[in-house]
């Protein structure tokens, strides 16, 4: 895989930086990437193995606590650029990736390290300031410096095109000058890290190597370029490709987090959390309100990204975003009430109250099937409760995770209070090794059990939202069989069947069984499977390649044990992970399709002779997420609802979640509740106040 060199976009002569790298330099193993503050393509930063911060307009002086009125100040600054490049700098440091700062790039790094700038060189502009063409002068290189090692020169000709410079009296933290202007021996021409331990390659120069006269020969251009590219070639980031399941194309390839970057992000979260907790609930809710408005503002690109990385039909991605907004509204409307101090005793000598304090820094390790909805159950109440969140999106929806982070910060959530852990399972595992104050997981039983075991000794809250094998029972008294069959079918196939509370098995009273099956199959036949971007598509691609094989295996297993496949159940040939929705009858509980979570658009329909048999089969499962009963009679349905060992029961509906009700699984479906007032209180801890006097 090619290494990627990100070059920050500048309005002044960007092509010079780009063209500095010839085909010969890049060979076939390095690719250039434009990182543009104008396009705000921050997600591309995470694909790069090295960076150049380029020259250009003066840095906004508030970055180094200085006034914006000074000689030769520009008419306007580019604050977005400063912030965008700050992100690049921080990224390079977090992952120890090679960095080259040129002119303004060097000045930015200095101020980001706490240094100051000489705002205008005044008389020295005669040597340095660009007029028609670059000024040329000599530089002296410090002994024992990286620059000296690279150029193998103690002095040489460089160019000059700046009116600001590094203030040598207030050089940034851990920086040491490595070159000065010969003529005045005052102006710093380059710097590097003083203590390089634990740091990646970093070199900064005040001149412009990319356009130096004689750059093909000069060590102050050629050697620097050669060494910088060598350093990029040496990097060893673990990569993860984001694949579009409908086309099998690679959307992008991202760097995964490393044990060091996870540890550093944790330190940043820990440091930032108390400041966030010291704001009022009202202030935090204000940020969340803004987040909701941004979800709306960017809905088109958010929906497209979601569909492209996990394959659900585009209209369902819009539905998910709308559902997310509605859920968040519940937290906006109710958090204040459930988080404020609760007075218990206001009379007598001893007053008593309960204060709800944040847990601290909590992890949310999440699934891919509804990345907005499942993240929101945790991250919104956690943030409103004053926690900082270490959010690990699933490796199948990282781009959506990045979008969530971008919007969180745009909404005013404090810097470093919402960090992402990017990567596969081993990155999630690294979170378990940190001393976090709570673990909130959504995913499979297998991973959930592992997490619970790993963090048990920490004695911190650990909540699990896991899988299900949710039954739906149709009683013989239902009035409109077609309508019930339509509801059941939607419960099975919505979101390509990849919902934790999807209907996974159907039981039908023998009196209406034939009619139900006929209606179900007829309706299932009409489902449109195909390109998830098409408006008419009802079933897109399943998200993971292995899942196709897994589903085909369940169908095959059932067939071998005597089931009849009435419809579908085959892989659709061509590109993409598509499977025909399947309907199986003559099924029983020896078959995997009736016992193991399918997570796809397939289901078995089993005939039952009475309610008692239905209950026995519905309860014959290790899971306990939801159970649905369709009947005209609530009394009859309720008798069954009471016998279900599940967190949720439905009468005449299914596959639904309400923000006002607790969302919880029993047995292998989970531990603890999110949503409702319980899901607000889950992210805080009570402190009892006993007050006398
Ligand atoms: P998964 O368990 O494979 O992965 C979930 C997350 O855990 C991912 O971010 C993954 O990277 C991480 N992970 C994997 N191994 C890890 C390890 N050893 N340590 C720490 N983290 C690790 O699940 P999935 O395939 O992403 O999600 C599908 C499952 O989630 C289904 O079973 C579904 O029913 C369930 N789910 C449940 C709910 C609910 O509310 N109950 C909601 C959505 C999904």
XYZ file of C-alpha atoms and ligand atoms in Angstrom:
737
model
C 0.000 0.000 0.000
C 1.268 3.470 -0.873
C 2.359 5.826 1.872
C 0.511 9.135 1.875
C 2.088 12.546 2.275
C -0.407 15.235 3.278
C 0.397 18.780 2.192
C -1.599 21.565 3.776
C -3.284 23.728 1.200
C -2.168 27.340 0.861
C -3.557 30.009 -1.407
C -0.013 31.108 -2.174
C 1.791 28.899 -4.665
C 0.463 25.534 -3.485
C 1.634 24.040 -6.782
C 5.266 24.689 -5.778
C 4.992 22.269 -2.850
C 3.114 19.720 -4.907
C 5.560 19.877 -7.824
C 8.611 19.763 -5.558
C 8.000 16.008 -5.467
C 8.814 14.505 -8.850
C 7.642 11.132 -10.110
C 11.172 9.990 -9.473
C 10.992 11.096 -5.820
C 7.649 9.479 -5.182
C 8.482 6.316 -7.116
C 5.491 4.084 -6.909
C 5.132 4.032 -3.183
C 4.246 7.549 -2.043
C 1.160 9.482 -2.939
C 0.462 13.183 -2.303
C -2.728 14.283 -0.549
C -4.088 17.807 -0.415
C -5.237 18.673 3.088
C -7.364 21.718 2.655
C -8.730 24.049 5.278
C -11.172 25.211 2.626
C -12.578 21.723 2.088
C -12.140 20.903 5.780
C -11.228 17.326 4.837
C -10.026 16.440 8.332
C -10.857 12.750 7.732
C -8.049 12.647 5.150
C -5.542 13.617 7.843
C -6.101 10.160 9.335
C -5.033 8.533 6.077
C -1.571 10.158 5.934
C 1.883 8.932 6.953
C 3.588 12.325 6.984
C 2.823 16.020 6.612
C 4.048 19.347 5.296
C 2.736 22.511 6.858
C 3.201 25.100 4.132
C 3.840 28.828 3.909
C 1.273 31.585 3.471
C -0.528 34.332 5.272
C 0.383 35.410 8.853
C -1.019 33.389 11.726
C -3.946 34.901 13.602
C -2.139 36.663 16.511
C -4.575 35.426 19.168
C -2.821 32.091 18.709
C 0.142 33.561 20.527
C -1.603 36.196 22.630
C -0.539 39.158 20.527
C -2.235 42.156 19.004
C -3.464 42.065 15.438
C -2.248 45.541 14.649
C 1.380 45.560 13.585
C 3.459 46.647 10.612
C 2.748 44.761 7.384
C -0.180 42.906 8.956
C -2.481 41.321 6.361
C -5.956 42.774 5.793
C -7.475 39.596 7.125
C -6.263 36.378 8.735
C -7.363 32.794 8.053
C -8.419 31.466 11.391
C -9.929 28.287 9.873
C -6.563 27.521 8.352
C -4.757 27.975 11.666
C -7.191 25.604 13.367
C -7.097 23.056 10.569
C -3.305 22.987 10.592
C -3.303 22.773 14.383
C -5.243 19.519 13.926
C -2.609 18.288 11.483
C 0.187 19.167 13.880
C -1.507 17.443 16.806
C -2.197 14.396 14.679
C 1.433 14.130 13.589
C 2.540 14.316 17.214
C -0.003 11.810 18.485
C 1.150 9.211 15.985
C 4.801 10.340 15.779
C 4.573 10.870 12.038
C 7.174 12.843 10.042
C 6.508 16.545 9.804
C 8.121 19.290 7.753
C 7.224 22.885 8.603
C 7.994 25.483 5.983
C 7.955 29.270 6.634
C 4.486 29.904 8.102
C 4.329 26.168 8.915
C 7.391 26.583 11.115
C 5.932 29.691 12.761
C 2.696 27.838 13.489
C 4.517 24.950 15.140
C 6.419 27.424 17.293
C 3.267 29.082 18.570
C 1.517 25.733 19.058
C 4.435 24.793 21.274
C 3.848 27.974 23.274
C 6.397 30.198 21.526
C 5.960 33.750 20.214
C 6.609 35.463 16.929
C 8.353 38.661 15.982
C 5.353 40.196 14.280
C 7.371 42.220 11.802
C 11.096 42.146 11.244
C 11.287 45.920 10.688
C 14.748 46.899 9.478
C 15.610 43.240 8.923
C 12.961 43.087 6.214
C 15.722 44.366 3.977
C 17.184 40.858 4.222
C 14.073 38.719 4.556
C 10.900 40.205 3.185
C 9.742 39.063 -0.175
C 9.202 41.786 -2.692
C 9.242 40.884 -6.332
C 11.369 37.778 -5.995
C 12.693 35.775 -3.058
C 15.600 37.383 -1.237
C 18.680 35.267 -1.052
C 21.148 35.139 1.782
C 23.397 32.810 3.665
C 22.492 30.688 6.678
C 24.722 29.185 9.334
C 23.818 25.707 10.515
C 24.316 24.712 14.135
C 26.688 21.854 14.898
C 25.132 18.723 16.388
C 21.788 19.388 14.857
C 19.479 17.228 12.782
C 19.665 19.851 10.047
C 23.432 19.586 10.002
C 23.218 15.817 9.837
C 20.759 15.985 6.936
C 22.432 18.707 4.854
C 25.988 17.878 5.859
C 26.622 21.615 5.471
C 27.678 24.210 8.025
C 26.413 27.073 5.914
C 24.794 27.723 2.574
C 22.529 29.872 0.435
C 18.821 29.939 1.183
C 15.912 32.127 0.094
C 13.744 34.417 2.196
C 10.154 35.523 1.785
C 8.789 36.470 5.158
C 8.329 39.497 7.353
C 7.613 37.584 10.570
C 10.042 35.331 12.369
C 10.534 33.142 15.401
C 11.209 35.128 18.547
C 14.315 33.469 19.889
C 13.655 34.681 23.434
C 10.408 32.781 23.584
C 11.049 29.739 21.460
C 8.329 27.074 21.885
C 8.635 24.204 24.337
C 11.241 21.558 23.513
C 12.384 23.377 20.350
C 15.966 24.266 19.537
C 17.124 26.525 16.748
C 19.320 24.764 14.224
C 20.129 27.619 11.816
C 20.466 31.394 11.852
C 20.770 34.078 9.212
C 24.466 34.700 8.693
C 24.167 38.439 8.075
C 22.461 39.318 11.348
C 22.988 36.093 13.296
C 19.719 36.812 14.942
C 16.944 35.498 12.821
C 16.171 31.855 13.402
C 16.141 29.998 10.086
C 15.187 26.564 11.329
C 14.364 24.470 14.377
C 13.826 20.910 15.498
C 12.894 19.139 18.733
C 15.503 19.530 21.426
C 14.707 16.237 23.161
C 13.760 13.884 20.374
C 12.957 10.878 22.529
C 9.423 9.630 21.926
C 9.062 12.049 19.019
C 8.680 11.456 15.315
C 10.845 13.169 12.717
C 10.268 16.940 12.684
C 12.190 19.617 10.860
C 11.154 23.232 10.378
C 12.708 25.766 8.049
C 12.010 29.420 7.544
C 13.098 29.347 3.921
C 11.302 27.744 0.970
C 13.103 24.566 -0.087
C 10.330 23.846 -2.587
C 11.280 26.819 -4.715
C 14.920 27.471 -3.839
C 17.010 28.482 -6.849
C 19.143 25.466 -7.705
C 16.922 23.263 -5.522
C 17.879 20.152 -7.524
C 21.411 20.418 -6.128
C 21.147 22.431 -2.925
C 21.387 20.366 0.268
C 18.925 22.883 1.772
C 16.254 21.527 -0.542
C 17.337 18.215 -2.076
C 18.733 16.583 1.072
C 15.826 17.716 3.196
C 13.348 16.303 0.706
C 15.240 13.009 0.431
C 15.422 12.544 4.185
C 11.799 13.527 4.715
C 10.632 10.958 2.150
C 12.888 8.341 3.710
C 11.233 9.007 7.071
C 7.787 8.636 5.502
C 8.792 5.340 3.910
C 9.917 4.115 7.346
C 6.560 4.709 9.073
C 4.628 1.668 10.216
C 1.036 2.662 10.844
C -1.484 -0.186 10.980
C -4.098 0.534 8.310
C -7.770 -0.256 8.036
C -9.673 -0.070 4.770
C -13.241 1.148 4.751
C -15.097 -0.913 2.162
C -18.396 -0.089 0.543
C -20.357 -3.345 1.004
C -22.554 -2.614 -2.010
C -19.664 -2.190 -4.458
C -16.712 -3.763 -2.589
C -14.732 -0.610 -3.409
C -12.313 0.808 -0.872
C -13.690 4.176 0.203
C -10.586 5.131 2.132
C -7.815 3.603 4.215
C -7.276 4.969 7.698
C -4.539 4.779 10.294
C -5.469 2.729 13.324
C -4.775 3.915 16.828
C -1.657 2.664 18.541
C -1.220 1.782 22.227
C 0.648 5.099 22.665
C -1.994 7.203 20.909
C -4.748 5.538 22.960
C -2.847 6.331 26.156
C -2.278 9.934 25.051
C -5.902 10.422 24.099
C -6.896 9.092 27.506
C -4.613 11.634 29.200
C -6.201 14.407 27.130
C -9.698 13.225 28.070
C -8.760 13.017 31.727
C -7.366 16.521 31.716
C -10.325 17.991 29.846
C -13.142 16.283 31.786
C -13.171 18.417 34.972
C -13.526 21.619 32.923
C -16.482 20.146 31.063
C -18.019 18.905 34.322
C -17.721 22.383 35.821
C -20.129 23.798 33.222
C -23.831 23.672 34.018
C -26.180 21.018 32.676
C -27.901 23.841 30.813
C -24.689 24.821 29.053
C -23.991 21.226 28.080
C -27.524 20.824 26.765
C -26.995 23.953 24.677
C -24.106 22.206 22.883
C -26.242 19.121 22.325
C -29.010 21.279 20.836
C -26.479 22.678 18.418
C -25.391 19.125 17.610
C -28.991 18.309 16.651
C -29.157 21.309 14.332
C -25.891 20.248 12.693
C -27.221 16.712 12.151
C -29.987 18.373 10.232
C -27.770 20.812 8.347
C -25.415 18.095 7.099
C -27.978 15.305 6.765
C -27.357 14.686 3.061
C -23.654 14.003 3.380
C -24.066 12.158 6.690
C -26.698 9.851 5.202
C -24.590 9.170 2.128
C -21.530 8.331 4.191
C -23.545 5.995 6.387
C -25.039 4.149 3.432
C -21.723 3.919 1.635
C -19.901 2.348 4.582
C -22.577 0.012 5.949
C -24.908 -0.650 3.004
C -28.342 0.262 4.388
C -30.775 1.861 1.920
C -30.288 5.610 1.759
C -33.818 6.430 2.918
C -33.137 4.303 6.022
C -30.008 6.344 6.692
C -32.179 9.471 6.644
C -34.632 7.677 8.945
C -31.792 6.884 11.308
C -30.721 10.524 11.427
C -34.298 11.608 12.094
C -34.640 8.947 14.768
C -31.401 10.162 16.312
C -32.695 13.723 16.523
C -35.891 12.570 18.195
C -33.967 10.489 20.712
C -31.630 13.353 21.548
C -34.641 15.594 22.062
C -35.697 13.286 24.887
C -32.370 13.913 26.639
C -32.592 17.646 25.967
C -36.060 17.778 27.512
C -35.459 15.511 30.496
C -31.836 15.638 31.648
C -32.080 18.764 33.762
C -34.830 17.201 35.869
C -33.013 13.924 36.488
C -29.584 15.418 37.107
C -30.401 18.208 39.498
C -29.793 17.886 43.224
C -32.544 15.956 44.966
C -33.551 17.299 48.352
C -34.629 14.490 50.635
C -34.870 16.162 54.034
C -35.309 19.915 54.244
C -36.615 20.162 57.827
C -35.004 19.381 61.209
C -31.402 19.461 62.325
C -29.967 17.232 59.654
C -30.659 18.192 56.037
C -30.164 15.567 53.382
C -29.801 15.629 49.644
C -28.502 13.565 46.723
C -26.107 15.129 44.251
C -25.478 13.435 40.912
C -21.840 13.588 39.860
C -20.332 12.463 36.560
C -18.526 9.132 36.433
C -15.454 10.732 34.814
C -14.002 9.394 31.565
C -16.168 6.647 30.107
C -15.740 4.360 27.111
C -18.397 3.707 24.539
C -17.412 0.707 22.439
C -20.009 0.556 19.734
C -21.605 -1.461 16.914
C -22.108 -0.617 13.249
C -25.735 -1.475 12.539
C -27.226 1.849 13.756
C -24.096 3.859 14.465
C -26.003 7.063 15.273
C -28.753 5.481 17.330
C -26.573 3.197 19.422
C -23.935 5.879 20.019
C -26.554 8.379 21.055
C -27.897 6.090 23.788
C -24.521 6.543 25.463
C -22.608 9.580 24.320
C -25.397 12.144 24.640
C -26.432 11.387 28.252
C -22.775 10.795 29.152
C -21.770 14.247 27.897
C -24.814 15.956 29.400
C -23.926 14.263 32.689
C -20.481 15.932 32.596
C -18.381 12.973 31.480
C -15.713 12.876 28.810
C -16.238 10.080 26.297
C -13.742 7.764 24.668
C -15.822 6.634 21.716
C -14.844 3.564 19.735
C -16.977 3.344 16.634
C -17.183 -0.048 14.970
C -14.481 -0.659 12.385
C -17.334 -0.829 9.837
C -18.583 2.707 10.509
C -15.508 4.745 11.344
C -16.328 7.529 8.899
C -19.649 8.047 10.636
C -17.788 8.063 13.950
C -15.508 10.764 12.601
C -18.512 12.771 11.454
C -20.031 12.508 14.918
C -16.793 13.791 16.452
C -16.520 16.656 13.990
C -20.070 17.789 14.758
C -19.579 17.388 18.512
C -16.695 19.828 18.434
C -18.512 22.171 16.082
C -21.349 22.133 18.626
C -19.098 23.461 21.359
C -18.247 20.279 23.263
C -14.931 21.112 24.927
C -11.757 20.121 23.139
C -10.640 16.576 24.039
C -13.897 15.697 25.820
C -14.881 13.429 22.956
C -12.033 11.365 21.561
C -12.216 8.576 19.014
C -10.483 5.227 19.214
C -9.988 4.165 15.626
C -9.480 0.560 14.620
C -10.507 -3.040 14.997
C -11.126 -5.136 18.065
C -7.583 -4.839 19.405
C -8.082 -1.073 19.681
C -11.254 -1.659 21.686
C -9.275 -4.057 23.827
C -6.701 -1.334 24.540
C -9.500 0.720 26.115
C -10.133 -2.089 28.576
C -6.623 -1.726 29.868
C -7.072 1.969 30.736
C -8.316 3.048 34.170
C -11.589 4.382 32.778
C -14.557 5.174 35.012
C -17.182 3.250 33.069
C -17.629 0.939 30.093
C -20.693 1.117 27.883
C -20.745 -1.465 25.150
C -23.027 -2.259 22.233
C -22.248 -5.345 20.202
C -22.235 -9.106 20.267
C -22.625 -11.351 23.297
C -19.164 -12.794 22.695
C -17.407 -9.418 22.871
C -19.680 -8.156 25.624
C -18.889 -11.123 27.837
C -15.176 -10.642 27.207
C -15.396 -6.968 28.126
C -17.392 -7.659 31.286
C -14.797 -10.193 32.391
C -11.863 -7.940 31.604
C -13.154 -4.889 33.447
C -14.844 -6.683 36.362
C -11.861 -6.156 38.672
C -12.028 -2.382 38.192
C -15.411 -2.214 39.961
C -16.694 0.501 37.661
C -20.058 0.518 35.879
C -20.138 -1.812 32.877
C -23.288 -1.830 30.766
C -23.870 -4.148 27.836
C -26.369 -3.874 24.986
C -26.035 -7.158 23.165
C -27.654 -9.332 20.562
C -31.012 -11.029 20.436
C -33.045 -13.806 18.866
C -36.298 -11.960 19.147
C -39.524 -13.931 18.672
C -42.821 -12.744 17.246
C -45.986 -14.726 17.922
C -49.164 -14.342 15.865
C -52.265 -15.533 17.672
C -55.285 -17.005 15.938
C -57.505 -14.007 16.781
C -55.677 -11.377 14.713
C -58.103 -9.558 12.453
C -55.994 -8.531 9.489
C -53.496 -11.240 8.635
C -51.992 -9.309 5.709
C -51.306 -6.371 7.958
C -49.675 -8.546 10.603
C -47.586 -10.329 7.971
C -46.459 -6.932 6.629
C -45.451 -5.788 10.118
C -43.584 -9.028 10.792
C -41.805 -8.835 7.446
C -40.690 -5.290 8.108
C -39.471 -6.371 11.521
C -37.362 -9.046 9.870
C -35.877 -7.142 6.941
C -35.654 -3.489 8.004
C -32.014 -2.364 8.065
C -31.243 -5.546 6.075
C -32.277 -7.497 9.131
C -29.326 -6.111 11.044
C -31.156 -4.727 14.055
C -30.553 -5.968 17.558
C -34.342 -6.090 18.019
C -35.106 -7.419 14.542
C -37.698 -10.162 14.403
C -35.553 -13.274 14.173
C -38.165 -16.051 14.400
C -41.899 -16.165 13.891
C -44.451 -18.478 15.557
C -47.965 -18.662 14.163
C -51.060 -20.315 15.599
C -51.995 -23.355 13.495
C -55.458 -21.974 12.751
C -54.090 -19.134 10.678
C -50.673 -20.510 9.823
C -51.256 -21.265 6.113
C -52.882 -17.923 5.439
C -50.129 -16.062 7.274
C -47.312 -17.870 5.450
C -48.948 -17.234 2.054
C -49.330 -13.528 2.763
C -45.833 -13.227 4.193
C -44.212 -14.897 1.178
C -46.237 -12.883 -1.318
C -45.159 -9.659 0.306
C -41.553 -10.785 0.691
C -41.398 -11.570 -3.026
C -42.037 -7.915 -3.791
C -39.065 -6.624 -1.795
C -36.587 -4.735 -3.938
C -33.009 -5.725 -3.223
C -30.238 -3.678 -4.781
C -28.130 -0.529 -4.842
C -28.767 1.132 -1.487
C -28.448 4.542 -3.079
C -31.540 3.912 -5.223
C -34.654 5.424 -3.781
C -36.772 2.332 -4.422
C -34.364 -0.110 -2.742
C -35.765 -1.793 0.359
C -32.890 -4.160 1.079
C -29.307 -3.109 0.463
C -26.094 -4.997 1.064
C -25.284 -6.689 4.363
C -22.399 -4.881 5.992
C -19.737 -7.538 6.219
C -18.493 -10.040 3.708
C -18.398 -12.917 6.220
C -22.030 -12.274 7.072
C -23.182 -13.508 3.656
C -21.492 -16.862 4.265
C -22.851 -16.957 7.808
C -26.452 -16.456 6.635
C -26.116 -18.975 3.794
C -24.803 -21.445 6.344
C -27.859 -20.972 8.574
C -30.155 -21.592 5.602
C -28.184 -24.683 4.570
C -28.159 -26.053 8.118
C -31.956 -25.703 8.303
C -32.425 -27.308 4.893
C -30.338 -30.279 5.894
C -32.427 -30.713 9.034
C -35.683 -30.750 7.094
C -36.695 -27.123 6.560
C -38.328 -25.946 3.351
C -37.049 -22.764 1.761
C -40.086 -21.011 0.341
C -38.189 -18.011 -0.906
C -34.660 -16.715 -1.451
C -31.699 -17.602 0.710
C -29.083 -17.393 -2.021
C -26.200 -15.042 -2.615
C -26.885 -12.563 -5.381
C -24.100 -12.826 -7.903
C -21.989 -9.838 -8.853
C -20.235 -7.196 -6.797
C -21.415 -6.453 -3.295
C -22.562 -8.438 -0.290
C -26.140 -9.070 -1.342
C -28.350 -11.926 -0.272
C -31.922 -12.754 -1.266
C -34.295 -12.372 1.698
C -35.285 -15.854 2.800
C -38.423 -17.434 4.225
C -38.165 -20.923 5.726
C -40.914 -23.197 7.038
C -40.931 -26.655 8.618
C -38.346 -25.275 11.002
C -37.663 -26.378 14.576
C -35.354 -25.564 17.436
C -32.663 -27.991 16.346
C -31.888 -25.580 13.565
C -29.458 -22.700 13.956
C -31.838 -20.290 12.217
C -34.236 -20.644 15.176
C -31.590 -20.509 17.914
C -28.598 -18.374 16.871
C -28.754 -14.683 16.077
C -28.986 -14.330 12.269
C -28.583 -10.559 11.766
C -29.799 -10.660 8.195
C -32.992 -10.669 6.112
C -33.812 -14.318 6.734
C -36.313 -15.982 9.032
C -38.026 -19.234 9.935
C -41.784 -19.464 10.505
C -42.926 -22.218 12.891
C -46.473 -23.503 13.431
C -47.702 -23.769 17.054
C -50.818 -25.450 18.366
C -51.544 -23.061 21.232
C -50.256 -20.191 23.390
C -48.541 -22.557 25.757
C -46.407 -24.048 23.041
C -45.670 -20.566 21.727
C -44.460 -19.427 25.145
C -42.245 -22.476 25.541
C -40.612 -21.873 22.157
C -40.292 -18.125 22.592
C -38.544 -18.689 25.892
C -36.291 -21.416 24.506
C -33.375 -19.027 23.943
C -30.269 -17.721 25.637
C -31.240 -14.202 24.670
C -33.729 -11.822 26.253
C -33.996 -8.569 24.342
C -37.557 -8.268 22.994
C -40.634 -10.375 22.264
C -43.689 -9.395 20.203
C -47.241 -10.718 20.362
C -49.925 -9.969 17.810
C -53.485 -10.491 19.010
C -56.835 -8.723 19.117
C -56.967 -9.292 22.850
C -54.624 -7.384 25.132
C -55.564 -9.639 28.054
C -54.506 -12.741 26.148
C -51.340 -11.086 24.873
C -50.490 -9.687 28.293
C -50.497 -13.163 29.826
C -47.687 -14.040 27.461
C -45.909 -10.696 27.826
C -45.686 -11.343 31.565
C -43.950 -14.663 30.947
C -41.282 -13.263 28.655
C -37.867 -12.927 30.281
C -36.957 -9.970 28.061
C -36.219 -6.278 28.586
C -38.965 -5.250 26.164
C -42.335 -6.685 25.147
C -44.549 -5.503 22.295
C -48.258 -5.908 21.688
C -49.223 -5.478 18.048
C -45.914 -3.869 17.166
C -42.277 -4.942 16.976
C -38.691 -3.841 16.233
C -39.120 -0.463 17.870
C -37.283 1.601 20.457
C -38.662 4.529 22.433
C -36.346 7.063 24.050
C -38.752 7.405 26.968
C -38.589 3.702 27.863
C -35.602 1.807 29.250
C -33.661 -0.179 26.663
C -32.248 -3.268 28.284
C -31.510 -6.880 27.577
C -31.700 -9.855 29.894
C -29.612 -13.037 29.890
C -27.211 -12.929 26.923
C -28.827 -9.762 25.595
C -27.209 -7.463 28.080
C -26.840 -5.797 31.406
C -28.116 -2.402 32.535
C -30.393 0.087 30.807
C -29.954 2.987 28.481
C -32.649 5.487 27.468
C -35.484 6.752 29.687
C -34.629 8.492 32.931
C -32.641 5.380 33.864
C -30.376 5.997 30.892
C -29.737 9.538 32.148
C -28.870 8.387 35.640
C -26.674 5.578 34.271
C -23.910 8.084 33.538
C -23.773 9.759 36.938
C -23.114 8.541 40.450
C -25.096 9.634 43.488
C -23.406 11.340 46.402
C -25.320 11.480 49.665
C -25.069 14.766 51.592
C -25.752 14.728 55.351
C -25.742 18.338 56.567
C -26.028 19.479 60.121
C -25.688 23.031 61.331
P -18.919 -6.900 17.848
O -19.070 -7.455 19.212
O -18.235 -7.689 16.834
O -18.187 -5.492 17.904
C -18.666 -4.400 18.673
C -17.512 -3.469 19.013
O -16.604 -4.154 19.866
C -16.715 -3.011 17.803
O -16.415 -1.644 17.941
C -15.461 -3.868 17.878
O -14.336 -3.286 17.292
C -15.276 -3.989 19.380
N -14.492 -5.144 19.808
C -14.311 -6.328 19.166
N -13.507 -7.135 19.890
C -13.170 -6.459 21.013
C -12.383 -6.764 22.158
N -11.771 -7.931 22.291
N -12.273 -5.837 23.116
C -12.900 -4.646 23.021
N -13.643 -4.296 21.951
C -13.790 -5.195 20.961
O -20.401 -6.556 17.370
P -20.878 -5.913 15.991
O -20.781 -6.939 14.926
O -20.253 -4.599 15.787
O -22.424 -5.632 16.304
C -23.418 -6.547 16.068
C -23.975 -7.054 17.377
O -24.404 -5.956 18.175
C -25.202 -7.907 17.187
O -25.125 -9.013 18.045
C -26.351 -6.995 17.607
O -27.486 -7.654 18.022
C -25.702 -6.197 18.683
N -26.394 -4.933 18.935
C -27.110 -4.792 20.083
C -27.826 -3.624 20.318
C -28.657 -3.467 21.546
O -29.116 -2.371 21.778
N -28.866 -4.474 22.345
C -27.771 -2.593 19.390
C -27.021 -2.763 18.244
C -26.334 -3.939 18.024
